[in-house]
XYZ file of C-alpha atoms in Angstrom:
730
model
C 53.245 72.648 182.085
C 52.722 75.631 184.409
C 52.452 75.256 188.167
C 48.735 76.069 188.068
C 48.210 73.359 185.440
C 50.135 70.844 187.571
C 47.965 71.685 190.561
C 44.812 71.525 188.437
C 45.643 67.912 187.546
C 44.931 67.042 191.180
C 41.523 68.757 191.097
C 40.000 65.819 189.200
C 37.821 63.814 191.636
C 38.222 60.614 189.592
C 41.905 60.408 190.646
C 40.735 59.404 194.103
C 38.186 56.706 193.207
C 40.527 53.901 194.187
C 38.365 50.875 194.987
C 35.468 49.092 193.345
C 34.014 48.091 196.725
C 33.427 51.378 198.528
C 31.562 49.647 201.366
C 34.676 47.605 202.153
C 36.917 50.670 202.200
C 34.530 52.505 204.535
C 34.584 49.889 207.247
C 36.216 50.731 210.555
C 39.546 48.993 211.329
C 38.000 46.821 214.060
C 35.146 45.790 211.774
C 37.717 44.815 209.151
C 39.723 42.821 211.725
C 36.623 40.773 212.514
C 36.441 39.506 208.944
C 40.184 38.833 208.596
C 40.047 35.055 209.069
C 36.860 34.400 207.100
C 37.517 36.833 204.222
C 41.283 36.985 204.020
C 41.490 38.417 200.479
C 39.089 41.274 201.208
C 40.867 42.018 204.489
C 44.271 42.154 202.790
C 42.862 44.513 200.154
C 41.445 46.714 202.917
C 44.805 46.808 204.685
C 46.722 47.387 201.440
C 44.661 50.494 200.772
C 44.851 51.902 204.316
C 47.293 54.217 206.062
C 47.597 56.657 208.945
C 49.130 60.106 208.659
C 50.668 62.592 211.081
C 51.796 66.111 210.220
C 54.400 68.318 211.824
C 53.489 71.896 212.612
C 55.084 74.725 210.652
C 54.104 78.001 209.020
C 54.198 76.541 205.510
C 52.441 73.277 206.364
C 49.207 74.687 204.953
C 50.776 75.024 201.494
C 53.162 72.030 201.511
C 50.893 69.276 202.836
C 47.760 69.422 200.613
C 49.324 68.000 197.442
C 51.339 65.491 199.496
C 48.032 64.253 200.889
C 46.519 64.179 197.383
C 49.407 62.057 196.103
C 48.894 59.561 198.939
C 45.103 59.582 198.487
C 45.506 58.207 194.954
C 46.243 54.853 196.562
C 45.391 55.068 200.269
C 42.351 55.635 202.444
C 43.233 57.600 205.586
C 42.092 55.778 208.731
C 43.797 57.914 211.386
C 44.996 61.477 210.847
C 46.853 63.589 213.380
C 48.691 66.870 213.642
C 49.758 69.710 215.875
C 50.085 73.479 215.627
C 49.728 74.635 212.005
C 49.819 70.952 211.018
C 46.356 70.688 212.601
C 44.987 72.627 209.622
C 46.303 69.996 207.223
C 45.148 67.137 209.453
C 41.604 68.499 209.838
C 41.404 69.198 206.098
C 42.636 65.672 205.291
C 40.038 64.037 207.543
C 37.300 66.198 206.018
C 38.488 65.362 202.495
C 38.412 61.642 203.309
C 34.836 62.097 204.539
C 33.908 63.839 201.272
C 35.990 61.652 198.919
C 32.936 60.619 196.853
C 30.605 63.518 197.719
C 29.121 66.137 195.440
C 29.361 69.875 196.240
C 26.691 71.082 198.660
C 26.627 74.501 196.966
C 28.176 76.567 194.189
C 31.967 76.283 193.958
C 32.762 79.961 193.546
C 35.135 82.455 195.137
C 37.265 80.718 197.756
C 34.950 77.678 197.955
C 36.355 74.287 196.890
C 35.043 70.915 195.770
C 34.533 68.052 198.240
C 37.259 65.491 198.791
C 40.889 65.636 197.830
C 40.148 67.566 194.650
C 39.199 70.379 197.022
C 42.583 70.198 198.785
C 44.245 70.899 195.450
C 41.666 73.633 194.892
C 42.792 75.357 198.090
C 46.317 75.567 196.682
C 45.058 76.867 193.339
C 43.103 79.593 195.166
C 46.284 80.668 196.961
C 48.403 80.880 193.791
C 45.915 82.095 191.183
C 45.570 85.692 192.370
C 47.150 88.640 190.592
C 48.044 92.100 191.856
C 47.120 92.533 195.510
C 45.263 89.187 195.347
C 48.673 87.466 195.294
C 48.736 87.888 199.066
C 45.739 85.769 199.988
C 47.763 83.743 202.490
C 48.850 86.674 204.712
C 45.406 88.243 204.301
C 43.921 85.306 206.228
C 45.714 86.653 209.302
C 43.559 89.633 210.216
C 44.415 91.500 213.430
C 42.234 92.569 216.293
C 41.264 96.190 215.478
C 42.614 97.450 218.814
C 46.041 95.949 218.027
C 46.290 96.666 214.325
C 49.189 99.077 214.874
C 51.249 96.309 216.479
C 50.313 93.982 213.620
C 51.584 96.588 211.160
C 55.057 96.032 212.541
C 54.709 92.248 212.131
C 53.815 92.598 208.452
C 56.410 95.360 207.917
C 59.167 93.014 209.084
C 58.150 90.556 206.331
C 58.555 93.033 203.469
C 61.288 92.888 200.840
C 61.689 94.717 197.517
C 62.200 91.469 195.604
C 58.906 89.930 196.786
C 56.435 92.589 197.853
C 58.043 95.631 196.225
C 58.343 97.411 199.566
C 61.534 98.149 201.453
C 61.564 96.665 204.906
C 63.262 99.708 206.404
C 60.616 102.089 205.062
C 57.761 99.831 206.142
C 59.180 99.292 209.616
C 59.936 102.994 210.062
C 56.362 103.880 209.091
C 54.919 101.215 211.378
C 57.049 102.364 214.315
C 56.426 106.073 213.763
C 52.648 105.760 213.610
C 52.259 103.048 216.245
C 51.689 105.730 218.885
C 49.260 108.617 219.397
C 49.568 111.686 217.107
C 51.112 113.900 219.795
C 53.746 111.269 220.520
C 54.381 110.980 216.780
C 55.155 114.709 216.708
C 57.608 114.254 219.589
C 59.270 111.392 217.716
C 59.622 113.539 214.599
C 61.205 116.322 216.654
C 63.668 113.841 218.170
C 64.487 112.564 214.709
C 65.085 116.131 213.481
C 67.316 116.815 216.496
C 69.339 113.686 215.757
C 69.587 114.499 212.057
C 70.729 118.129 212.317
C 72.225 118.077 215.826
C 75.862 117.468 214.781
C 75.631 120.163 212.085
C 74.101 122.608 214.588
C 77.181 122.221 216.787
C 79.021 124.702 214.528
C 76.665 127.447 215.739
C 77.146 126.598 219.420
C 80.926 126.144 219.204
C 82.390 127.607 215.990
C 84.971 125.302 214.380
C 87.574 128.083 214.498
C 87.524 127.782 218.302
C 89.757 124.749 218.030
C 92.519 126.515 216.075
C 95.800 126.391 217.882
C 95.093 123.053 219.612
C 98.121 121.003 220.563
C 98.773 117.864 218.547
C 99.239 115.904 221.804
C 95.541 116.636 222.506
C 94.234 116.509 218.947
C 95.676 113.134 217.883
C 94.548 111.032 220.929
C 91.123 112.690 220.854
C 90.787 111.886 217.157
C 91.890 108.256 217.657
C 89.416 107.703 220.523
C 86.565 109.273 218.557
C 87.269 107.181 215.456
C 87.645 103.972 217.504
C 84.329 104.612 219.287
C 82.582 105.382 215.996
C 83.939 102.232 214.304
C 82.900 100.057 217.255
C 79.390 101.514 217.313
C 79.033 101.090 213.566
C 80.164 97.454 213.642
C 77.756 96.600 216.465
C 74.889 98.225 214.588
C 75.869 96.713 211.235
C 75.845 93.207 212.734
C 72.148 93.686 213.507
C 70.915 96.066 210.812
C 73.069 95.320 207.787
C 73.113 97.963 205.060
C 70.544 100.053 206.914
C 73.387 101.067 209.247
C 74.629 103.425 206.536
C 71.577 105.559 207.267
C 72.902 106.114 210.800
C 75.929 107.872 209.308
C 73.782 110.541 207.655
C 73.886 113.036 210.597
C 77.651 112.534 210.833
C 78.097 113.230 207.132
C 75.937 116.347 207.365
C 77.839 117.497 210.440
C 81.250 116.989 208.854
C 80.121 118.992 205.851
C 79.822 121.949 208.202
C 83.476 121.794 209.245
C 85.284 124.220 206.863
C 88.574 123.191 205.357
C 89.780 126.809 205.314
C 90.585 129.167 208.182
C 91.521 126.137 210.340
C 94.852 124.518 211.020
C 95.311 120.728 210.948
C 95.108 120.255 214.707
C 91.985 122.447 214.940
C 90.280 120.512 212.160
C 91.143 117.210 213.843
C 89.776 118.325 217.227
C 86.618 119.816 215.697
C 85.948 116.601 213.764
C 86.559 114.469 216.865
C 84.164 116.580 218.937
C 81.572 116.317 216.182
C 81.928 112.498 216.087
C 81.503 112.347 219.873
C 78.460 114.611 219.590
C 76.998 112.287 216.942
C 77.579 109.210 219.113
C 76.128 110.791 222.257
C 73.145 112.205 220.387
C 72.469 108.880 218.637
C 72.476 106.916 221.886
C 70.480 109.615 223.714
C 67.783 109.829 221.035
C 67.637 106.023 220.752
C 67.227 105.776 224.537
C 64.521 108.467 224.505
C 62.636 106.684 221.734
C 62.967 103.371 223.602
C 61.563 104.960 226.756
C 58.656 106.455 224.798
C 57.740 103.106 223.279
C 58.147 101.257 226.567
C 55.848 103.737 228.315
C 53.370 103.573 225.428
C 53.318 99.777 225.156
C 53.517 99.007 228.867
C 49.743 99.204 229.463
C 49.140 96.828 226.548
C 51.788 94.401 227.794
C 50.486 94.473 231.362
C 46.872 94.076 230.227
C 47.622 91.576 227.463
C 45.003 89.228 228.864
C 42.317 91.759 227.935
C 43.557 91.331 224.342
C 43.412 87.539 224.804
C 47.156 87.042 224.502
C 47.385 87.514 220.747
C 47.236 89.894 217.805
C 45.066 87.696 215.557
C 41.713 86.544 217.013
C 40.870 84.241 214.109
C 37.339 85.262 213.157
C 37.385 89.041 213.574
C 37.394 90.921 210.281
C 39.642 93.923 209.763
C 39.845 96.239 206.760
C 43.343 97.747 206.386
C 43.660 101.518 206.227
C 46.089 103.540 204.168
C 48.931 103.358 206.698
C 48.331 99.619 207.094
C 48.761 99.161 203.363
C 51.923 101.300 203.330
C 53.347 98.974 205.980
C 52.564 95.960 203.786
C 49.217 94.749 205.088
C 47.315 93.377 202.055
C 43.722 94.448 201.385
C 42.638 91.707 198.996
C 39.182 90.312 199.863
C 39.560 87.207 202.035
C 37.906 85.885 205.201
C 39.736 85.623 208.542
C 41.688 82.420 209.174
C 39.217 80.555 211.429
C 36.227 81.519 209.276
C 38.030 80.424 206.122
C 39.085 77.142 207.761
C 35.569 76.371 209.035
C 34.090 76.937 205.580
C 36.769 74.939 203.792
C 36.438 71.966 206.165
C 32.714 71.831 205.411
C 33.385 72.215 201.674
C 35.865 69.340 201.719
C 33.395 67.165 203.611
C 30.687 67.937 201.051
C 28.258 69.432 203.588
C 26.615 72.851 203.735
C 27.626 75.480 206.269
C 24.508 75.264 208.424
C 26.091 72.700 210.767
C 29.869 72.390 211.025
C 31.521 69.000 210.594
C 31.875 67.190 213.938
C 34.069 64.380 215.191
C 30.980 62.155 215.372
C 30.428 62.679 211.645
C 33.962 61.445 210.962
C 33.578 58.472 213.322
C 30.308 57.308 211.732
C 31.605 57.846 208.218
C 29.921 59.508 205.247
C 27.452 56.650 204.700
C 25.645 57.220 208.011
C 23.165 60.054 208.689
C 24.469 63.148 210.447
C 22.499 62.847 213.663
C 22.944 64.302 217.140
C 23.758 61.615 219.698
C 25.868 63.005 222.568
C 26.438 59.540 224.050
C 28.008 58.158 220.870
C 31.692 57.535 221.598
C 33.148 54.465 219.857
C 36.641 53.229 220.580
C 39.424 54.436 218.316
C 39.401 51.264 216.237
C 35.632 51.451 215.681
C 35.857 54.890 214.035
C 35.645 55.024 210.252
C 37.801 58.173 210.216
C 39.743 59.073 213.347
C 41.195 62.562 213.768
C 43.490 63.428 216.682
C 44.989 66.866 217.276
C 47.430 68.116 219.910
C 46.888 71.200 222.027
C 48.624 72.593 225.116
C 46.820 73.618 228.288
C 49.002 76.469 229.532
C 47.033 76.768 232.769
C 47.611 73.111 233.716
C 51.047 72.860 232.082
C 50.208 69.716 230.090
C 49.289 68.513 226.600
C 45.818 67.367 225.586
C 44.804 65.196 222.685
C 41.625 66.420 221.013
C 38.820 65.630 221.147
C 38.739 65.360 224.917
C 37.772 61.999 226.457
C 34.085 61.657 227.284
C 34.982 61.570 230.977
C 36.380 65.131 230.851
C 33.706 67.812 230.948
C 34.696 71.330 229.964
C 32.763 74.567 229.846
C 32.961 77.602 227.596
C 31.733 81.162 227.538
C 30.191 82.272 224.209
C 31.482 85.805 224.777
C 35.025 84.586 225.460
C 34.976 82.676 222.166
C 33.515 85.551 220.166
C 35.869 86.497 217.293
C 38.087 83.497 218.107
C 35.908 80.989 216.218
C 33.063 81.656 213.769
C 29.738 82.707 215.254
C 27.929 79.797 213.606
C 30.198 77.344 215.414
C 29.552 79.032 218.777
C 25.793 78.899 218.125
C 26.034 75.213 217.194
C 27.744 74.374 220.503
C 25.519 76.541 222.721
C 22.323 75.500 224.480
C 23.462 73.367 227.406
C 23.774 75.827 230.310
C 25.845 75.141 233.384
C 23.217 75.814 236.053
C 24.039 78.781 238.230
C 27.573 79.303 236.932
C 28.503 82.575 235.247
C 31.633 83.436 233.319
C 34.237 85.095 235.571
C 35.068 87.504 232.735
C 31.471 88.211 231.655
C 29.349 87.948 234.794
C 26.075 88.363 232.888
C 26.821 85.345 230.673
C 26.094 81.777 231.791
C 28.765 79.207 231.024
C 27.854 76.455 228.563
C 28.883 72.827 228.642
C 31.305 72.016 225.850
C 29.626 69.382 223.660
C 30.523 65.751 224.151
C 33.415 64.524 221.936
C 31.198 63.325 219.103
C 29.417 66.699 218.957
C 32.612 68.792 219.064
C 33.151 70.735 215.802
C 36.360 69.769 214.039
C 37.242 73.402 213.389
C 37.225 74.173 217.130
C 39.810 71.436 217.755
C 41.957 72.712 214.886
C 41.647 76.257 216.218
C 42.734 75.059 219.700
C 45.820 73.385 218.245
C 47.207 76.145 216.031
C 47.567 79.328 218.203
C 51.117 80.518 217.542
C 52.128 82.137 220.850
C 52.019 85.918 220.702
C 50.406 85.993 217.258
C 47.197 83.923 217.298
C 44.982 84.134 220.376
C 44.673 80.951 222.468
C 41.261 79.462 223.271
C 39.864 79.806 226.821
C 37.765 76.992 228.297
C 36.571 76.639 231.879
C 36.675 73.953 234.536
C 35.850 74.322 238.237
C 35.175 78.004 237.643
C 38.730 78.655 236.450
C 39.879 79.494 232.908
C 42.274 77.204 231.048
C 44.085 78.717 228.074
C 44.705 76.300 225.201
C 47.601 77.271 222.954
C 49.916 75.852 220.281
C 50.036 72.051 220.323
C 53.632 72.298 219.119
C 54.668 73.547 222.567
C 54.398 69.985 223.890
C 54.595 67.892 220.699
C 55.036 69.502 217.316
C 55.237 66.185 215.466
C 53.001 63.618 217.244
C 54.251 60.635 215.256
C 53.350 58.460 218.265
C 49.597 59.129 218.033
C 48.557 55.960 216.225
C 51.514 53.718 216.855
C 51.301 50.204 218.295
C 53.632 47.256 218.730
C 52.076 45.499 215.725
C 50.625 48.147 213.364
C 48.213 47.089 210.651
C 49.623 49.583 208.137
C 52.212 52.365 208.098
C 51.700 55.687 209.829
C 53.218 58.121 207.357
C 54.777 61.316 208.624
C 55.144 64.641 206.840
C 57.975 66.654 208.348
C 59.484 70.082 207.630
C 63.066 71.287 207.883
C 64.997 74.467 207.122
C 68.018 74.737 204.852
C 70.489 77.610 204.618
C 70.724 77.214 200.854
C 68.464 77.089 197.835
C 66.507 73.831 197.646
C 66.331 71.999 194.333
C 63.022 71.029 192.718
C 61.904 67.634 193.962
C 64.444 67.595 196.798
C 63.079 65.718 199.814
C 64.586 63.461 202.452
C 63.164 59.958 202.925
C 65.539 57.694 204.922
C 66.016 54.146 203.753
C 64.572 51.207 205.634
C 67.951 49.583 206.095
C 70.566 48.822 208.736
C 72.453 52.089 208.294
C 72.934 54.501 211.177
C 70.230 57.173 211.075
C 71.307 60.628 209.985
C 71.525 62.941 212.971
C 69.924 66.353 212.358
C 72.222 69.320 212.677
C 71.588 73.049 213.100
C 74.271 75.595 213.822
C 73.684 77.414 217.113
C 74.625 80.716 215.519
C 76.730 83.466 217.001
C 74.202 85.475 218.978
C 72.473 85.007 222.305
C 69.126 85.125 220.501
C 70.023 82.263 218.139
C 71.432 80.250 221.040
C 68.197 80.745 223.000
C 66.270 79.697 219.887
C 68.167 76.426 219.679
C 67.427 75.770 223.356
C 63.730 76.402 222.730
C 63.632 74.127 219.669
C 65.469 71.364 221.526
C 63.262 71.199 224.593
C 60.126 71.347 222.424
C 61.134 68.794 219.773
C 63.778 66.450 221.199
C 61.406 63.552 221.920
C 59.736 63.743 218.491
C 63.162 64.043 216.819
C 64.593 60.977 218.560
C 61.481 58.857 218.009
C 61.454 59.775 214.324
C 64.959 58.301 213.942
C 64.044 54.827 215.293
C 63.949 51.780 212.998
C 60.363 51.250 211.896
C 59.763 55.005 212.117
C 62.320 56.844 209.997
C 61.591 54.984 206.762
C 58.022 56.286 206.663
C 58.703 59.958 207.425
C 59.268 62.286 204.475
C 61.036 65.548 205.301
C 60.433 68.510 203.013
C 63.218 71.125 203.209
C 62.610 74.846 202.915
C 65.225 77.250 201.665
C 65.755 80.922 202.524
C 62.582 82.916 201.944
C 60.442 79.774 201.983
C 58.342 79.622 205.115
C 59.587 80.270 208.595
C 57.889 83.416 209.855
C 57.437 84.726 206.314
C 53.783 84.761 205.262
C 54.504 86.904 202.185
C 55.404 84.154 199.770
C 54.726 84.843 196.129
C 52.488 82.478 194.130
C 55.667 81.108 192.518
C 57.150 80.210 195.928
C 53.876 78.682 197.147
C 53.658 76.630 193.941
C 57.224 75.420 194.380
C 56.571 74.362 197.976
C 53.241 72.704 197.124
C 54.819 70.662 194.326
C 57.697 69.721 196.621
C 55.078 68.389 199.020
C 53.509 66.459 196.153
C 56.879 64.860 195.449
C 57.105 63.771 199.087
C 53.672 62.164 198.882
C 54.589 60.367 195.661
C 57.841 59.120 197.199
C 56.019 57.661 200.215
C 53.336 56.077 198.049
C 55.820 54.484 195.676
C 58.076 53.223 198.460
C 55.275 51.312 200.183
C 53.373 50.064 197.128
C 55.905 49.403 194.353
C 57.872 46.212 193.780
C 61.594 46.940 194.212
C 64.461 44.832 192.889
C 65.869 44.207 196.370
C 62.599 42.614 197.565
C 61.537 39.055 196.869
C 58.698 38.608 194.389
C 55.337 39.459 195.880
C 56.738 41.543 198.732
C 56.892 45.314 199.093
C 58.473 47.779 201.487
C 55.267 47.589 203.507
C 56.192 43.967 204.265
C 59.682 45.123 205.214
C 58.128 47.692 207.546
C 55.996 45.039 209.245
C 59.008 42.717 209.563
C 61.015 45.448 211.310
C 58.149 46.233 213.654
C 57.639 42.554 214.462
C 61.301 42.162 215.403
C 61.111 45.226 217.645
C 57.910 43.926 219.257
C 59.430 40.493 219.912
C 62.336 42.113 221.724
C 59.921 43.955 224.005
C 57.937 40.765 224.613
C 61.162 38.935 225.420
C 62.083 41.557 227.987
C 58.666 41.207 229.636
C 58.904 37.403 229.550
C 62.358 37.416 231.170
C 61.108 39.777 233.880
C 58.071 37.565 234.493
C 60.312 34.510 234.882
C 62.855 36.207 237.153
C 60.243 37.891 239.372
C 57.727 35.089 239.530
C 57.998 34.799 243.298
C 57.096 38.460 243.685
C 54.052 38.545 241.409
C 52.395 35.218 240.552
C 51.623 34.037 244.083
C 50.619 37.522 245.194
C 47.962 37.661 242.492
C 46.400 34.412 243.652
C 46.237 35.247 247.363
C 46.407 39.029 247.848
C 43.070 40.450 249.128
C 42.086 43.354 246.909
C 41.776 46.425 249.177
C 38.613 48.480 249.433
C 40.551 51.498 248.155
C 40.554 49.813 244.723
C 36.773 49.299 244.727
C 36.161 51.753 241.865
C 38.284 49.679 239.489
C 35.798 46.785 239.556
C 32.414 46.656 237.856
C 31.320 43.127 238.742
C 29.259 41.975 241.737
C 32.366 40.934 243.689
C 33.559 43.805 245.838
C 36.834 44.145 247.727
C 38.271 43.044 250.037
C 38.435 39.619 248.379
C 40.933 37.760 246.238
C 41.296 39.054 242.689
C 38.315 37.627 240.725
C 40.530 37.209 237.641
C 43.349 35.437 239.503
C 43.095 32.201 237.499
C 43.309 33.913 234.106
C 46.092 36.225 235.303
C 48.138 33.284 236.538
C 47.540 31.476 233.255
C 48.790 34.458 231.262
C 51.746 34.863 233.617
C 52.699 31.229 233.132
C 52.650 31.657 229.357
C 55.182 34.508 229.683
C 57.355 32.263 231.881
C 57.130 29.477 229.303
C 58.130 31.901 226.523
C 61.139 33.018 228.553
C 62.352 29.431 228.750
C 61.566 28.347 225.175
C 61.292 30.455 222.020
C 62.252 33.733 223.693
C 65.102 32.328 225.757
C 67.735 33.782 223.423
C 67.975 37.119 221.673
C 67.146 36.838 217.972
C 69.945 37.534 215.552
C 69.206 40.348 213.090
C 67.384 42.597 215.549
C 67.966 46.332 215.185
C 70.791 47.582 217.451
C 68.612 50.458 218.693
C 66.613 49.243 221.685
C 63.628 51.549 222.258
C 62.539 52.142 225.838
C 59.051 50.815 226.535
C 57.507 52.899 229.284
C 54.119 53.628 230.779
C 53.094 57.209 230.065
C 49.849 58.996 230.939
C 47.403 59.674 228.118
C 47.584 63.124 226.532
C-alpha cells in the first residue's frame, strides 16, 4: 500500500464515530462528574473515552502530529488540547476537528479545502504529499515573505537547497541570493571584486615577471615557501571546516595563478619564491575581498537591521501574499499556488470545525460544543471544567518578559490596532474582531487609527491565538497588542515553554494527558521507530545531545537548555513519562528544513501515526502483566494516587508540626482592611475571618491524618519526589 493510500485510510469519517451516545460524549467534564455517583456506568464510559493532549513545538509538528491525533481519535474524545510554538497549529487543528467530528462540510471540498473532523486532518497531510512537479513544495510555499524583505528570504530558502531533494545546488543558490540581495550598482561592484579575486594572482605575472626571482638564495626561498604553504594549509582547513567541499572553489584563483608561473627560464629557487609570493598574494587578496564584501553587506543591511521594527521583526508576515520572481525561483523559492500560512490555517481550522469562512471559529464555540448555537455572548466565560472542548496555547510577551496562556483571562483587557495586524492575520479575522473602539485612544504607530478592544476570551478567534503562539523569532513576525498605550510583542510560545505538559495536570487526573514530543537523531530513523517509556520502576532515560565542537553549537545547547529544562525534567517524572511518545527525526527530516519531499513528509506522518497507535494501545489494551479487568490507564491512576498521597502527607505533617503558628491565628487574627478586596460577603475587615470555623475544621482533619493513616510513608512510592510549589498563572 502506498503512503497516499495509507493516509487516505484515515480520511474516512466513520473511523471516528466511537460512541453510540453522542450526547454523553459531548458533556463537559464537570457535568460528567456530577452524574458519577448516580450513573456510574455512564460516567466510567465517558472517562474511558476521554483524554487530554499536549504537543511540543517543532518545525515538523505540522506534518507529524495530524495522523497521531487521528490514531488517538479512533478511541478518544479530546477534552483539553494544548500546544506551543509550531505545536499550536496541531493543537488548534485538533480542537477544531473535535468540534467538527460529526459535522458535514460547509462547502465544496476542493483545492486545499478539507473535510470536517479528523478525516480533514488526514486530508491536510494528503494535500501536502499529493503534489507533483513544483507542487511538491506546498509546505515551504506557505511561508511567503514580506515583499520588502523577499531578497533576505531568498537566502533563507537558498540555504535549504540540496541536489538530492530540490535539484538545486546550495552553493549556486546561496551565491545567487547573496549577489542579487543588493542594489544593481552594488551588484556590479561585487562582480568586479569577484573578478579581481579570480584573476588577481594570475595578473601578478604582469606586475612582477616570474623571471625576476631567478637567482634567489635558497636560504630565502625555502623558508618563504614553507611559510606560504603553512599559511595556505591553515586557511584552507579553517574554511573547509565551515564550507566543506565548496572550499575547493576557493583554490581556483590559486590554480589559475600557478598556471602562469612558467617551468622554463626559471631556476628552482626562483620558481619556489615566485610560487610563494603568488600564494601570499592569493591569501591577502582572498581576505581583502572577503572583508570588502562583508563591509558592503554590513553597510547595505545595517538600515534594515536598525529599523527592523518597521518590518515587524520578521521576514514572514503570515497573511501577505507574494509571487516569486525569476531570481526567487533560481534561489529555490517555490511558485506553486498556495495561500500564506495564517490564511491557510484560518481556512483549515474552519473547515475542520465544519463551519463556513464568514465567521472564524472562536474559543466560545469550542467551550459550548458543536451542539449549541454559535452566538455572540461576550460575558460567557465558563470554568475550565465546564468547557466541552478546552484549548490552551502558550505565547511569550517579549515586552513584559513573561509567558501567557491563551486565551487571556477575562480580567485582562488588551487592545489591538487593525493596521498593526494587517498582513499578520487574515483580513476577515481582523474585521470580525473590530467594532469596539477604545474611546479617545489612537495607535502610537498609526495615529489616525483608533485602537480596538480585543474581544473577550469567548469571542477570540482560535486562529489569532495560534498565530500568537507560533512566531519563530527572526522568521515569522510576532503579534503586537496594546495595553496602557504601550505595545506588547507576542512571540514564540516555545521561548518560555515549548512542551507545556503541565497545562492540564492535577494531583488526581480523571484521564491521561498524552504528550507528543519530537527529538533529533544523528542517524537514519527506522520506520515505526518511536520512544514510549515504560510505566515501571526503572530509572528514566536521561536525554543526551553532544555539545559539538564549535562555539555556535555550544551556544545552541545553552539556548535549548534554558528554554526546555523544566519541560524536560517534568516529562521524566513517574506518572508523566509513560504517556509521552517521542517521535525521532533523522538527518534531513525537519529541523530548519522546510523542503521535505512528499516521501519524507509521508514517512514522518506515518511515524506520527505509529506514535498515536502506541499510546492508544498502551492505555486501552489488556496486557499480560495486568490483572484481569485492569489496563495501563489504571496503572497510571495508581501511580498518580501514590504521588498525590505523598504530597498530602507532607502537608499533613506540616499542619501538625506548625499548628501553634496557624490554627489559633486563623481563629483570632483580625483580617486587615488591606485585604478587603478578597472578600465578597457583607462582612468587611477588620474582623475575624468569617470562615474561621470551617478552616479550623479542615486544619484539624490534616492534623488527624498526620497522626493516623498518613503517619508513616507508604512503601512502594516512587523514589522521585516532585517539588510541589505555588507558581503564578501563565
